[in-house]
PDB file of C-alpha atoms in Angstrom:
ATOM      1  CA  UNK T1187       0.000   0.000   0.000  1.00  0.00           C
ATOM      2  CA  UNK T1188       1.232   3.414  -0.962  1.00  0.00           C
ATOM      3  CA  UNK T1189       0.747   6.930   0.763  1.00  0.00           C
ATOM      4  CA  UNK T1190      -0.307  10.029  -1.596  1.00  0.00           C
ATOM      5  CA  UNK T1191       1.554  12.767  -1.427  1.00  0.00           C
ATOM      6  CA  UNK T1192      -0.868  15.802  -1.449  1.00  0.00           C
ATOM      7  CA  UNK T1193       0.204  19.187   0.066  1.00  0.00           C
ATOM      8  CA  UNK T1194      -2.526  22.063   1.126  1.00  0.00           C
ATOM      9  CA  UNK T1195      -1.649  25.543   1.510  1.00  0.00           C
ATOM     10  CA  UNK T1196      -2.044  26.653   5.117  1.00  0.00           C
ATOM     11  CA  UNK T1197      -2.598  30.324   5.365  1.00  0.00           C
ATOM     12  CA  UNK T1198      -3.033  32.537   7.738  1.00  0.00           C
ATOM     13  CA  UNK T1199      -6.559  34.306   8.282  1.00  0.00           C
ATOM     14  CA  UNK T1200      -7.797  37.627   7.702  1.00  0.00           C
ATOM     15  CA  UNK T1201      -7.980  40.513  10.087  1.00  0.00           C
ATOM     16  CA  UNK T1202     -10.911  41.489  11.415  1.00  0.00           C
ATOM     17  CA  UNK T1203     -10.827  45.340  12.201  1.00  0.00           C
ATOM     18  CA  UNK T1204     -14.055  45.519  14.152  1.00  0.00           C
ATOM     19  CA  UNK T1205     -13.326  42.374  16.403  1.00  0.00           C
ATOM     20  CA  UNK T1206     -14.243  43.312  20.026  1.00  0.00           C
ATOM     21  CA  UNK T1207     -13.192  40.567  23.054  1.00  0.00           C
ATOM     22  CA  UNK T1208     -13.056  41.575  26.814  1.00  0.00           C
ATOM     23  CA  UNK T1209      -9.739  43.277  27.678  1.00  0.00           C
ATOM     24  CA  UNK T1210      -9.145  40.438  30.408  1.00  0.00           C
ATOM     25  CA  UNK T1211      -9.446  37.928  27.612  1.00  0.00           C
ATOM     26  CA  UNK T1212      -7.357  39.850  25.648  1.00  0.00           C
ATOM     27  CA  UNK T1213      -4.386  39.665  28.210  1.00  0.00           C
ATOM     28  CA  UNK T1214      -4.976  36.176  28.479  1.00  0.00           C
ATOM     29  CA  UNK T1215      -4.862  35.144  24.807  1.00  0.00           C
ATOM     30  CA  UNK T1216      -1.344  37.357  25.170  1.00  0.00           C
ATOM     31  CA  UNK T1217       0.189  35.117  27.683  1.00  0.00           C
ATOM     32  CA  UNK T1218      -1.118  31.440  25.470  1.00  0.00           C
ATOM     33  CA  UNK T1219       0.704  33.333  22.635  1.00  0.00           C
ATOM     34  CA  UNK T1220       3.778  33.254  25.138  1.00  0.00           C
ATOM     35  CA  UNK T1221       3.309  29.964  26.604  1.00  0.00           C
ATOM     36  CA  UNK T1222       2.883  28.408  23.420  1.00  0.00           C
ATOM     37  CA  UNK T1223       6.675  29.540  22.424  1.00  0.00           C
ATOM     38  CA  UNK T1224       7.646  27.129  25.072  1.00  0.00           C
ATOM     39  CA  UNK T1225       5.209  23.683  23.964  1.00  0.00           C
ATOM     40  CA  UNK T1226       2.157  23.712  22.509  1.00  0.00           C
ATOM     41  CA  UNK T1227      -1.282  24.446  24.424  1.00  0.00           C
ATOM     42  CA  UNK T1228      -4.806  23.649  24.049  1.00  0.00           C
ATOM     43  CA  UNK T1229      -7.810  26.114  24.934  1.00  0.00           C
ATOM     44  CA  UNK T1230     -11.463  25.353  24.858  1.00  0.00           C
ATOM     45  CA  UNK T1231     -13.478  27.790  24.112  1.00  0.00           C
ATOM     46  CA  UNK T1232     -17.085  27.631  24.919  1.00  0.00           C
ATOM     47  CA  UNK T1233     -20.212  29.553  25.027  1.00  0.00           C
ATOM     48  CA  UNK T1234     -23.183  30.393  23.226  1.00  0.00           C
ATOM     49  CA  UNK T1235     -24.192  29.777  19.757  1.00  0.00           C
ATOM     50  CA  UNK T1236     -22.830  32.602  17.568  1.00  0.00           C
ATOM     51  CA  UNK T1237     -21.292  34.712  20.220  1.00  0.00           C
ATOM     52  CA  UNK T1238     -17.983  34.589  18.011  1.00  0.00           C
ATOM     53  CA  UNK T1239     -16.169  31.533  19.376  1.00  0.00           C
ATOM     54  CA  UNK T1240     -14.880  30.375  16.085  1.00  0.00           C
ATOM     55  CA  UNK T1241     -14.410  34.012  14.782  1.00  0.00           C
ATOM     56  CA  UNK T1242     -12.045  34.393  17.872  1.00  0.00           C
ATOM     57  CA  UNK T1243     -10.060  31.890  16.719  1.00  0.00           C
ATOM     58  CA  UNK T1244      -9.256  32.949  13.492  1.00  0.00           C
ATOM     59  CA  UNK T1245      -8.867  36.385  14.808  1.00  0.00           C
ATOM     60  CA  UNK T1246      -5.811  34.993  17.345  1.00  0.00           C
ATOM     61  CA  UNK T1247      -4.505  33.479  13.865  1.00  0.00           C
ATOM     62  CA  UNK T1248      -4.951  36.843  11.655  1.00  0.00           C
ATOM     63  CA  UNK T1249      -3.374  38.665  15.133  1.00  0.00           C
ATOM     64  CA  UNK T1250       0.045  36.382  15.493  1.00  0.00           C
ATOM     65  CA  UNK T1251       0.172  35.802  11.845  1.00  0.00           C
ATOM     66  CA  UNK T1252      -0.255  32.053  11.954  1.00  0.00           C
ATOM     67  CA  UNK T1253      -1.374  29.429   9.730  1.00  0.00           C
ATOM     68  CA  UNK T1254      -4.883  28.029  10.767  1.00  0.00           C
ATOM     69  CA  UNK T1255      -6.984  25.302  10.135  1.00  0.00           C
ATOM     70  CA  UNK T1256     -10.410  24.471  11.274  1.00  0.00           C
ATOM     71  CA  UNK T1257     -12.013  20.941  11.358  1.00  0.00           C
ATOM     72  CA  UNK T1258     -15.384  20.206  11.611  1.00  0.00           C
ATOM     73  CA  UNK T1259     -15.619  17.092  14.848  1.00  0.00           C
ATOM     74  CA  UNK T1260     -19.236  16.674  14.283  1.00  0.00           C
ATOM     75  CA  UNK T1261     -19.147  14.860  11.017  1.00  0.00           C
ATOM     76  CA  UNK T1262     -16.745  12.307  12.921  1.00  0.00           C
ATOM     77  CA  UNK T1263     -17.543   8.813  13.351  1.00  0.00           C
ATOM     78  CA  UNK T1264     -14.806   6.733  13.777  1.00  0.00           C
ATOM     79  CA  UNK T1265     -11.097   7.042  14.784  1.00  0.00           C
ATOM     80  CA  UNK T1266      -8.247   8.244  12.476  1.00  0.00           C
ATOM     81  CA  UNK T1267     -11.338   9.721   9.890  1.00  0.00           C
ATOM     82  CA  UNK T1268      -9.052  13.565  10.918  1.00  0.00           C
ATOM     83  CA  UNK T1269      -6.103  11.615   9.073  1.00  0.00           C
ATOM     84  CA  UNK T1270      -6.845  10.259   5.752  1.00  0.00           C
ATOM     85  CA  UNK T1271      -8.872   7.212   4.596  1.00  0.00           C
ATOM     86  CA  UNK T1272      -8.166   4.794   1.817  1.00  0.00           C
ATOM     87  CA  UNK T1273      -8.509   4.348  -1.762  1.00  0.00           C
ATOM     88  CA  UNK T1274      -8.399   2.138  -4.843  1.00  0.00           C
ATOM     89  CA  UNK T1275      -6.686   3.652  -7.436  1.00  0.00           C
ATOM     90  CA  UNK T1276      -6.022   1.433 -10.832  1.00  0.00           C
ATOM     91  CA  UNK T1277      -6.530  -1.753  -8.902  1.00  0.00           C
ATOM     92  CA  UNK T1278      -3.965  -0.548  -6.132  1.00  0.00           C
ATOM     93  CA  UNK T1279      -4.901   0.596  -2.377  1.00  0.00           C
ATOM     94  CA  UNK T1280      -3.519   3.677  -0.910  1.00  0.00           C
ATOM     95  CA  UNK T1281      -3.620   5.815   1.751  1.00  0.00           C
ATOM     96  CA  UNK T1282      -4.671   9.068   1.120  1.00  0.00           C
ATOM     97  CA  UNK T1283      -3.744  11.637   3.836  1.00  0.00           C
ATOM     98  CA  UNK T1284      -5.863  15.045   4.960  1.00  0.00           C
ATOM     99  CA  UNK T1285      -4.942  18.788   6.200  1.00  0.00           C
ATOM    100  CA  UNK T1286      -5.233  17.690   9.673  1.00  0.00           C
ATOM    101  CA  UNK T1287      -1.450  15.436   9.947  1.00  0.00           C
ATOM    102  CA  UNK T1288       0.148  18.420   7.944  1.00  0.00           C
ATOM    103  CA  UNK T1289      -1.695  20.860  10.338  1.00  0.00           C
ATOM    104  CA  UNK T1290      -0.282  19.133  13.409  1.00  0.00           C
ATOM    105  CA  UNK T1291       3.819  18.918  11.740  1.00  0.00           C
ATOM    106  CA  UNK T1292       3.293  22.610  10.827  1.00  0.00           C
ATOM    107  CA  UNK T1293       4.887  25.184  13.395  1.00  0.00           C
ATOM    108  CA  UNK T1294       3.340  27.697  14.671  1.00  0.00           C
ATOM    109  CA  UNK T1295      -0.404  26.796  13.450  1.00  0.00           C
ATOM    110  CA  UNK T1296      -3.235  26.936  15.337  1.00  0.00           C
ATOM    111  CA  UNK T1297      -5.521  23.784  14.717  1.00  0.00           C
ATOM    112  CA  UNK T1298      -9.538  24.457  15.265  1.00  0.00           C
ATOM    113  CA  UNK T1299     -11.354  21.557  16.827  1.00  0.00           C
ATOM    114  CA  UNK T1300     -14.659  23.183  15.981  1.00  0.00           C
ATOM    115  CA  UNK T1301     -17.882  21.387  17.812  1.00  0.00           C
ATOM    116  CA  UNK T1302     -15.604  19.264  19.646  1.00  0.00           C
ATOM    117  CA  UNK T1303     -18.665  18.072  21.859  1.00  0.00           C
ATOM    118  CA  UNK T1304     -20.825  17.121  18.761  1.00  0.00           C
ATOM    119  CA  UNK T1305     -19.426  14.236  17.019  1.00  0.00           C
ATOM    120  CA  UNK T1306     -21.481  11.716  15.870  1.00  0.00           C
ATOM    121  CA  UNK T1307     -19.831   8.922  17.867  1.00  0.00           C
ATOM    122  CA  UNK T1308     -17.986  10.099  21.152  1.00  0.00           C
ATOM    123  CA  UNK T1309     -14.995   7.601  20.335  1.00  0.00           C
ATOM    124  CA  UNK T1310     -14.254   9.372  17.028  1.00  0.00           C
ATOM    125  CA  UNK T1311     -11.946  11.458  19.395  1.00  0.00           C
ATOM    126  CA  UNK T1312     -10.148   8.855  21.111  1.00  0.00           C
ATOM    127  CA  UNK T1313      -7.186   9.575  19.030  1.00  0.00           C
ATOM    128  CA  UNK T1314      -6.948  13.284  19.998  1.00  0.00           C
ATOM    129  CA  UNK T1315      -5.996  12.386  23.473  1.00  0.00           C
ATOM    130  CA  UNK T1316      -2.613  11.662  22.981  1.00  0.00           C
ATOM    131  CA  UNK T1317      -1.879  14.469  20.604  1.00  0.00           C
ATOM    132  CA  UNK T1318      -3.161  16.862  23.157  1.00  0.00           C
ATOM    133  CA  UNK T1319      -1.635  15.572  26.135  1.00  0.00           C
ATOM    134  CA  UNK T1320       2.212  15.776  27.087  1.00  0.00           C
ATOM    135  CA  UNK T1321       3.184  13.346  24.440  1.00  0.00           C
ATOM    136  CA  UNK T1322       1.927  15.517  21.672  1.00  0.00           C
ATOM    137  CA  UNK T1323       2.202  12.503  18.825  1.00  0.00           C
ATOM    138  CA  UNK T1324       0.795   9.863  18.207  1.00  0.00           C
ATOM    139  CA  UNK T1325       1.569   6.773  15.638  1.00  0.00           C
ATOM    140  CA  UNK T1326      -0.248   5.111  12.577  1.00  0.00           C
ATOM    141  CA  UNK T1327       0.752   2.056  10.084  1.00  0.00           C
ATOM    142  CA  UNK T1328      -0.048   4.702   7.495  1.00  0.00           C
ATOM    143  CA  UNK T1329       1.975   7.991   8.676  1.00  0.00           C
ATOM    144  CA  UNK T1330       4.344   6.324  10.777  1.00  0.00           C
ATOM    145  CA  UNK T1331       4.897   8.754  14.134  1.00  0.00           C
ATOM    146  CA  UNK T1332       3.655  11.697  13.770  1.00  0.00           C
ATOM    147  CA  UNK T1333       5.172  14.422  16.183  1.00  0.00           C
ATOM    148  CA  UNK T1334       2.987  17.936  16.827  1.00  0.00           C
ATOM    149  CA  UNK T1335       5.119  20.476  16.115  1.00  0.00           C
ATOM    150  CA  UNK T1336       6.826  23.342  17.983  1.00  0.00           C
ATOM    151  CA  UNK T1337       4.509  26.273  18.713  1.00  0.00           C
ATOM    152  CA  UNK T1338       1.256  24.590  17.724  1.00  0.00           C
ATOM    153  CA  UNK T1339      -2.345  26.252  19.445  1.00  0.00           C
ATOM    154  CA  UNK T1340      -4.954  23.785  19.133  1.00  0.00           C
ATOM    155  CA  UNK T1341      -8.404  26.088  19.837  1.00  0.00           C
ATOM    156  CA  UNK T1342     -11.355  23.609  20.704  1.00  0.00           C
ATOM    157  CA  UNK T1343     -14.734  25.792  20.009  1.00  0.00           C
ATOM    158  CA  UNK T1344     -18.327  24.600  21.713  1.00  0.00           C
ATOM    159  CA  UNK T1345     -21.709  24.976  22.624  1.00  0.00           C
ATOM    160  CA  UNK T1346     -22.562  23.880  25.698  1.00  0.00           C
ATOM    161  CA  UNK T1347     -26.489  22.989  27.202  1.00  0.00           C
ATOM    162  CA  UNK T1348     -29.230  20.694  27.026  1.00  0.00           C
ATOM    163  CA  UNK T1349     -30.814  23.236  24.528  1.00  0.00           C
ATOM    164  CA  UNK T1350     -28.322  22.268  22.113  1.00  0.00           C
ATOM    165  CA  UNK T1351     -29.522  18.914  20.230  1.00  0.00           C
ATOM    166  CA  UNK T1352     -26.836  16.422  19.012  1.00  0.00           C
ATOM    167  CA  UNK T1353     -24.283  17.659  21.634  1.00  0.00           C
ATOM    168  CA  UNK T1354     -22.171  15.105  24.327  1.00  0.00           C
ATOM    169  CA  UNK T1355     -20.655  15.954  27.556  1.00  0.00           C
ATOM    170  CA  UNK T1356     -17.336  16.600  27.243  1.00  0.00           C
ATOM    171  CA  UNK T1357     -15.454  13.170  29.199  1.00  0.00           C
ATOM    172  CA  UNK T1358     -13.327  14.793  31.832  1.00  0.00           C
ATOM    173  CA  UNK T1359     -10.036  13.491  30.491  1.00  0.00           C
ATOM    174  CA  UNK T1360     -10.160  15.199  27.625  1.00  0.00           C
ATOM    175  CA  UNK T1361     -11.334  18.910  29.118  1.00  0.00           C
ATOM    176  CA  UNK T1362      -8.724  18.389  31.633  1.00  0.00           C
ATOM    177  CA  UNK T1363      -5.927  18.496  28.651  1.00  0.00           C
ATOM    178  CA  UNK T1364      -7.255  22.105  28.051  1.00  0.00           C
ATOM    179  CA  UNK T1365      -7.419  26.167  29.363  1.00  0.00           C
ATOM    180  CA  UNK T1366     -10.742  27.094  29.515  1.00  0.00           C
ATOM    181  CA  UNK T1367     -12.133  30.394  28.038  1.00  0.00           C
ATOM    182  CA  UNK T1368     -15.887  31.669  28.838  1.00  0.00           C
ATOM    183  CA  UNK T1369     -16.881  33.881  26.129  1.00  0.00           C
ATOM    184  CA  UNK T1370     -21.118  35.436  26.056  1.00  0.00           C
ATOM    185  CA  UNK T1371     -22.840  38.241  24.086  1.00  0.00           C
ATOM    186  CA  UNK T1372     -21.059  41.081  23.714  1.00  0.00           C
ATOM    187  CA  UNK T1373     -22.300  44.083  25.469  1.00  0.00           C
ATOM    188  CA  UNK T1374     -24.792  46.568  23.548  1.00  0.00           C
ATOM    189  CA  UNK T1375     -23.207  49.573  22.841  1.00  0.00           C
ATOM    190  CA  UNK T1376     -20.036  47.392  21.275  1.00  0.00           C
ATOM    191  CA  UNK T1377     -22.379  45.443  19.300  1.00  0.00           C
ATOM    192  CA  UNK T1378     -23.949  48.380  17.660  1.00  0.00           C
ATOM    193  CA  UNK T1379     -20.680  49.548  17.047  1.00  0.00           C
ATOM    194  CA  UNK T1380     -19.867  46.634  15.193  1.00  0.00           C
ATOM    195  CA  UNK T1381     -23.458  46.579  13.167  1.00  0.00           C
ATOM    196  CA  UNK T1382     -22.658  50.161  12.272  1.00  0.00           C
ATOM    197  CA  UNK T1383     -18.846  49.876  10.932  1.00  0.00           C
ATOM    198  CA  UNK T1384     -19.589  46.085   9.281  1.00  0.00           C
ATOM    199  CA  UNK T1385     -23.280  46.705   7.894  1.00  0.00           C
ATOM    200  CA  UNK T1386     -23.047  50.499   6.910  1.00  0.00           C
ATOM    201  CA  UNK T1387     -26.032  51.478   9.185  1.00  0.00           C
ATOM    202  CA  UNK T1388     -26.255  54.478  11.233  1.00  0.00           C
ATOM    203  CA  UNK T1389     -25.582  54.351  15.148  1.00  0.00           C
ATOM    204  CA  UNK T1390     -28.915  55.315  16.005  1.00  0.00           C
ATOM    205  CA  UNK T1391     -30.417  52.492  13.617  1.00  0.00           C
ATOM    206  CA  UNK T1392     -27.911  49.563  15.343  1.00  0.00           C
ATOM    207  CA  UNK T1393     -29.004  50.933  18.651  1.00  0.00           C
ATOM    208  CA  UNK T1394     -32.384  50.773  17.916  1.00  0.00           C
ATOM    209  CA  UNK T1395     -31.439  46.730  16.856  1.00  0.00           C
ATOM    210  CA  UNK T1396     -29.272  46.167  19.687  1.00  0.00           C
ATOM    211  CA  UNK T1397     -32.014  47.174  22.561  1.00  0.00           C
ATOM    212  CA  UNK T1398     -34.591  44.922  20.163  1.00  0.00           C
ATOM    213  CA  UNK T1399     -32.496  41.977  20.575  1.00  0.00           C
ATOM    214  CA  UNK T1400     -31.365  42.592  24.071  1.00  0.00           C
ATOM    215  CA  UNK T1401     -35.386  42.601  25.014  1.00  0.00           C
ATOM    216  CA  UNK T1402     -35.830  38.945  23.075  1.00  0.00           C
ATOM    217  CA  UNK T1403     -32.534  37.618  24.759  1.00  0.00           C
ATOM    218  CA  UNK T1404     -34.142  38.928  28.423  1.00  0.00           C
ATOM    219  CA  UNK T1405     -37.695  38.153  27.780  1.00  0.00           C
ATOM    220  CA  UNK T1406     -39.262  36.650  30.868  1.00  0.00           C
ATOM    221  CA  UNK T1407     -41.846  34.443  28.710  1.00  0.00           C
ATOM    222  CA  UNK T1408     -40.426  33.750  25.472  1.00  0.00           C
ATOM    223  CA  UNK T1409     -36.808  34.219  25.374  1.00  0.00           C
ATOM    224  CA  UNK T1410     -35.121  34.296  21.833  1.00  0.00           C
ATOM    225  CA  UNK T1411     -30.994  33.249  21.955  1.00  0.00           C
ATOM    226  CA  UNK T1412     -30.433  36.175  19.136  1.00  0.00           C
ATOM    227  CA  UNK T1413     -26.772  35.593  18.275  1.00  0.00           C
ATOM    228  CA  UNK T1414     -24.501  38.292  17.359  1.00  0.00           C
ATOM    229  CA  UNK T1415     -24.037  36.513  13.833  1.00  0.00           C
ATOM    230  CA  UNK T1416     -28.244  37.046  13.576  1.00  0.00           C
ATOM    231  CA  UNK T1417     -27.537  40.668  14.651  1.00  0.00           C
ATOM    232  CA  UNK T1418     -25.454  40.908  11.324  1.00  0.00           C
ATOM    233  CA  UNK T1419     -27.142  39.510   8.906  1.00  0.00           C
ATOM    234  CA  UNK T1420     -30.326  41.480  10.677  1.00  0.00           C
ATOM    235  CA  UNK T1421     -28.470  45.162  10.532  1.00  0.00           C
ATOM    236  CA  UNK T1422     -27.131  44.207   6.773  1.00  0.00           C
ATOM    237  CA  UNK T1423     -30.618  43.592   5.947  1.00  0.00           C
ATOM    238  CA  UNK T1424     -31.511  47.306   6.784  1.00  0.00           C
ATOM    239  CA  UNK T1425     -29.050  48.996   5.508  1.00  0.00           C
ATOM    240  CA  UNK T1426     -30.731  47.503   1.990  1.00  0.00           C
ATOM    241  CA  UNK T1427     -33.848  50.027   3.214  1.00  0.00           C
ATOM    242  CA  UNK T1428     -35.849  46.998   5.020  1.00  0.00           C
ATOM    243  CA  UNK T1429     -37.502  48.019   8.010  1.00  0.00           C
ATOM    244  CA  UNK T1430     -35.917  47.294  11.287  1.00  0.00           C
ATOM    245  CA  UNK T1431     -39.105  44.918  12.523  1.00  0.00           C
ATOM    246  CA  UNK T1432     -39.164  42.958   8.813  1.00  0.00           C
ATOM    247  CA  UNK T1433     -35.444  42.163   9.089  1.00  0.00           C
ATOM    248  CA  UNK T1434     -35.743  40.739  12.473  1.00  0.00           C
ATOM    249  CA  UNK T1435     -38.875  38.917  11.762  1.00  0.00           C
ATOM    250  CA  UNK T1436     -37.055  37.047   8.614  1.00  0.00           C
ATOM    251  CA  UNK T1437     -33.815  36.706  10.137  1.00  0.00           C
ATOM    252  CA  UNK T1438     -34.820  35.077  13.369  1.00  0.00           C
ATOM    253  CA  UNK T1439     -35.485  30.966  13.459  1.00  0.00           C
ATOM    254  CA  UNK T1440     -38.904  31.113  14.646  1.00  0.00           C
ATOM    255  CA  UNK T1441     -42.445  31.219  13.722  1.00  0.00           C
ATOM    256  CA  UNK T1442     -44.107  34.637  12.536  1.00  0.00           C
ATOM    257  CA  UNK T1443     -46.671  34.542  14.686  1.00  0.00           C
ATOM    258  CA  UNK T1444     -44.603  33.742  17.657  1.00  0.00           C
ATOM    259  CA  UNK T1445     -42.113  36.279  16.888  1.00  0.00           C
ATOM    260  CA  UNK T1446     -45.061  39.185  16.513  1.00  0.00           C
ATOM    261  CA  UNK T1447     -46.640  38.472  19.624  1.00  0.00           C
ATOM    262  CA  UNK T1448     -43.169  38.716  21.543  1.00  0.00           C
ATOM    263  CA  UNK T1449     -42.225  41.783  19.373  1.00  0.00           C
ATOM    264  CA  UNK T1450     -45.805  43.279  20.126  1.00  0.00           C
ATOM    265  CA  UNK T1451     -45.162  42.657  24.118  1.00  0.00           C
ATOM    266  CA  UNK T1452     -41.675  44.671  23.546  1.00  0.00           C
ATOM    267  CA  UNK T1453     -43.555  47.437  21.450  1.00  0.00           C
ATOM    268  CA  UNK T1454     -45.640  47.936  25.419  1.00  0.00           C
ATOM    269  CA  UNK T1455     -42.647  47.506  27.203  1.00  0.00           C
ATOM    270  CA  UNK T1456     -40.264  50.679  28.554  1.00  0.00           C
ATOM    271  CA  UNK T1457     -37.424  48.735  30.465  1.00  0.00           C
ATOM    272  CA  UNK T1458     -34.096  50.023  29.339  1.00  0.00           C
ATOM    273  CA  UNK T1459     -30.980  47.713  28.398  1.00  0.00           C
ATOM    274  CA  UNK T1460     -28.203  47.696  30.706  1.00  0.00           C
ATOM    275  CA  UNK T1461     -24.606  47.260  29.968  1.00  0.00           C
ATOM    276  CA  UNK T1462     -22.144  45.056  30.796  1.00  0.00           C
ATOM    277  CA  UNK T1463     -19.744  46.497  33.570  1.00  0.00           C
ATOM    278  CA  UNK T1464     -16.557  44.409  31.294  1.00  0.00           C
ATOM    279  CA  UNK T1465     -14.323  46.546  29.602  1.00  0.00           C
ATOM    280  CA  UNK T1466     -14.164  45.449  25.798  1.00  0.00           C
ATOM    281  CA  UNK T1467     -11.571  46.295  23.778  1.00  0.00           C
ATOM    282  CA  UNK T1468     -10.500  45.405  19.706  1.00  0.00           C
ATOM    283  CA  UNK T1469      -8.679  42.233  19.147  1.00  0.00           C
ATOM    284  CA  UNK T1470      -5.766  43.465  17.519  1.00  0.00           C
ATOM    285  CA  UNK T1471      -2.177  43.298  16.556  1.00  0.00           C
ATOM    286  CA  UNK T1472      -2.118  46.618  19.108  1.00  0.00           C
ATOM    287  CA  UNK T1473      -1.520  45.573  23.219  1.00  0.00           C
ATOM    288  CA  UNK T1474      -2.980  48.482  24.766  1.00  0.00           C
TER     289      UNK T1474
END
């Protein structure tokens, strides 16, 4: 059996010039960049759905200039299906290798473990344990021994909650091979500022969104989980001229009629948003 030879072009992501993270979490992600210099690290990164765990990973990549690769866990069934699998080519087997063994033997690259609590059979990820412990390799008949390299960050992104169908708890052994990082909503007036510079809106229209949204996240009967990706795609629909109410009402995952009567309660409803007492800061090349 023969092993193909097929390289992929790692790069390193885009910067994101409106990406906003709490200025502790900032410090932190500072001091993984450090620690990784010295071995590699893992960090788990959970939180709610669309709150920008995944973006924050390719936003540490774009802000240390490293390669990065993401891989999806949840369509994982079996062991070794990161690696490769094998084929029949002119009557001959071969093994036919993925991005994921050239992600782990490339320095400095940060290795996304997206949905790590969602695969579709929790012993798919029985051969991550030794890659992410002290060991940091692992062997195959097909590779041979493959060593993670120097300066590797693998980032492992979830959801986490009984609300969120298709999900596992995470088995112990494996969270207790990573840092753990919290991240939630950010607060209002940051969101609006980031509807306003991405979408094109004005301030006073992304307010007006932003305290919308923050009254379906809060509602006492029927609360909405409106994430910030949904604020997006709601503030780039009206800065096309919809109306504020029609882009929520086709933007959010829920029935019409639901959504009206909860939008209708708001529409009688004076409470005011509060903020966050975090500081939040941009996620930049910039330490301030």
């Amino acid at each position: 059996m023969s092993t193909d030879k097929k390289l992929v072009s790692l790069t390193v992501p885009r910067l994101d010039p409106y990406f906003y993270i709490d200025k502790e979490l900032r410090v932190i992600l500072e001091r993984m960049e450090t620690l990784s210099k010295k071995h590699p690290i893992n960090i788990l990164v959970s939180g709610k759905q669309g709150c920008g765990k995944s973006s924050l990973v390719s936003q540490f990549g774009a802000v240390y200039n490293r390669p990065t690769a993401h891989f999806q866990i949840g369509i994982l069934s079996e062991p070794g299906q990161l690696f490769g699998e094998q084929t029949l080519k002119n009557g001959e087997t071969s093994y036919r290798p993925y991005l994921f063994p050239e992600a782990l033997q490339t320095p400095g690259c940060v290795i996304h473990l997206e949905e790590i609590n969602r695969p579709e059979n929790p012993k798919a990820l029985n051969m991550l344990y030794s890659i992410l412990a002290e060991d940091r390799e692992i062997w195959m008949d097909e590779l041979g021994l493959i060593k993670v390299a120097d300066n590797v960050v693998f980032f492992a992104t979830m959801n986490e909650g009984e609300e969120y169908i298709g999900t596992e708890m995470l088995d112990p052994a494996l969270r207790d091979r990573f840092y753990t990082v919290l991240m939630d909503y950010i607060p209002p007036e940051v969101e609006a500022e980031v509807m306003a510079q991405k979408a094109g809106i004005t301030r006073e229209q992304a307010l007006e969104i932003v305290e919308i949204i923050n009254k379906l996240r809060g509602h006492s009967q029927f609360p909405i989980d409106v994430s910030t990706r949904t604020s997006l795609m709601i503030a780039e629909l009206v800065a096309l001229g919809t109306t504020i109410r029609d882009a929520i009402v086709y933007s959010l995952q829920t029935t019409k009629e639901h959504l009206e009567s909860i939008l209708l309660t708001l529409h009688l409803e004076n409470s005011n948003v509060e903020s966050k007492a975090s500081e939040y800061i941009l996620f930049n090349r910039d330490i301030e």
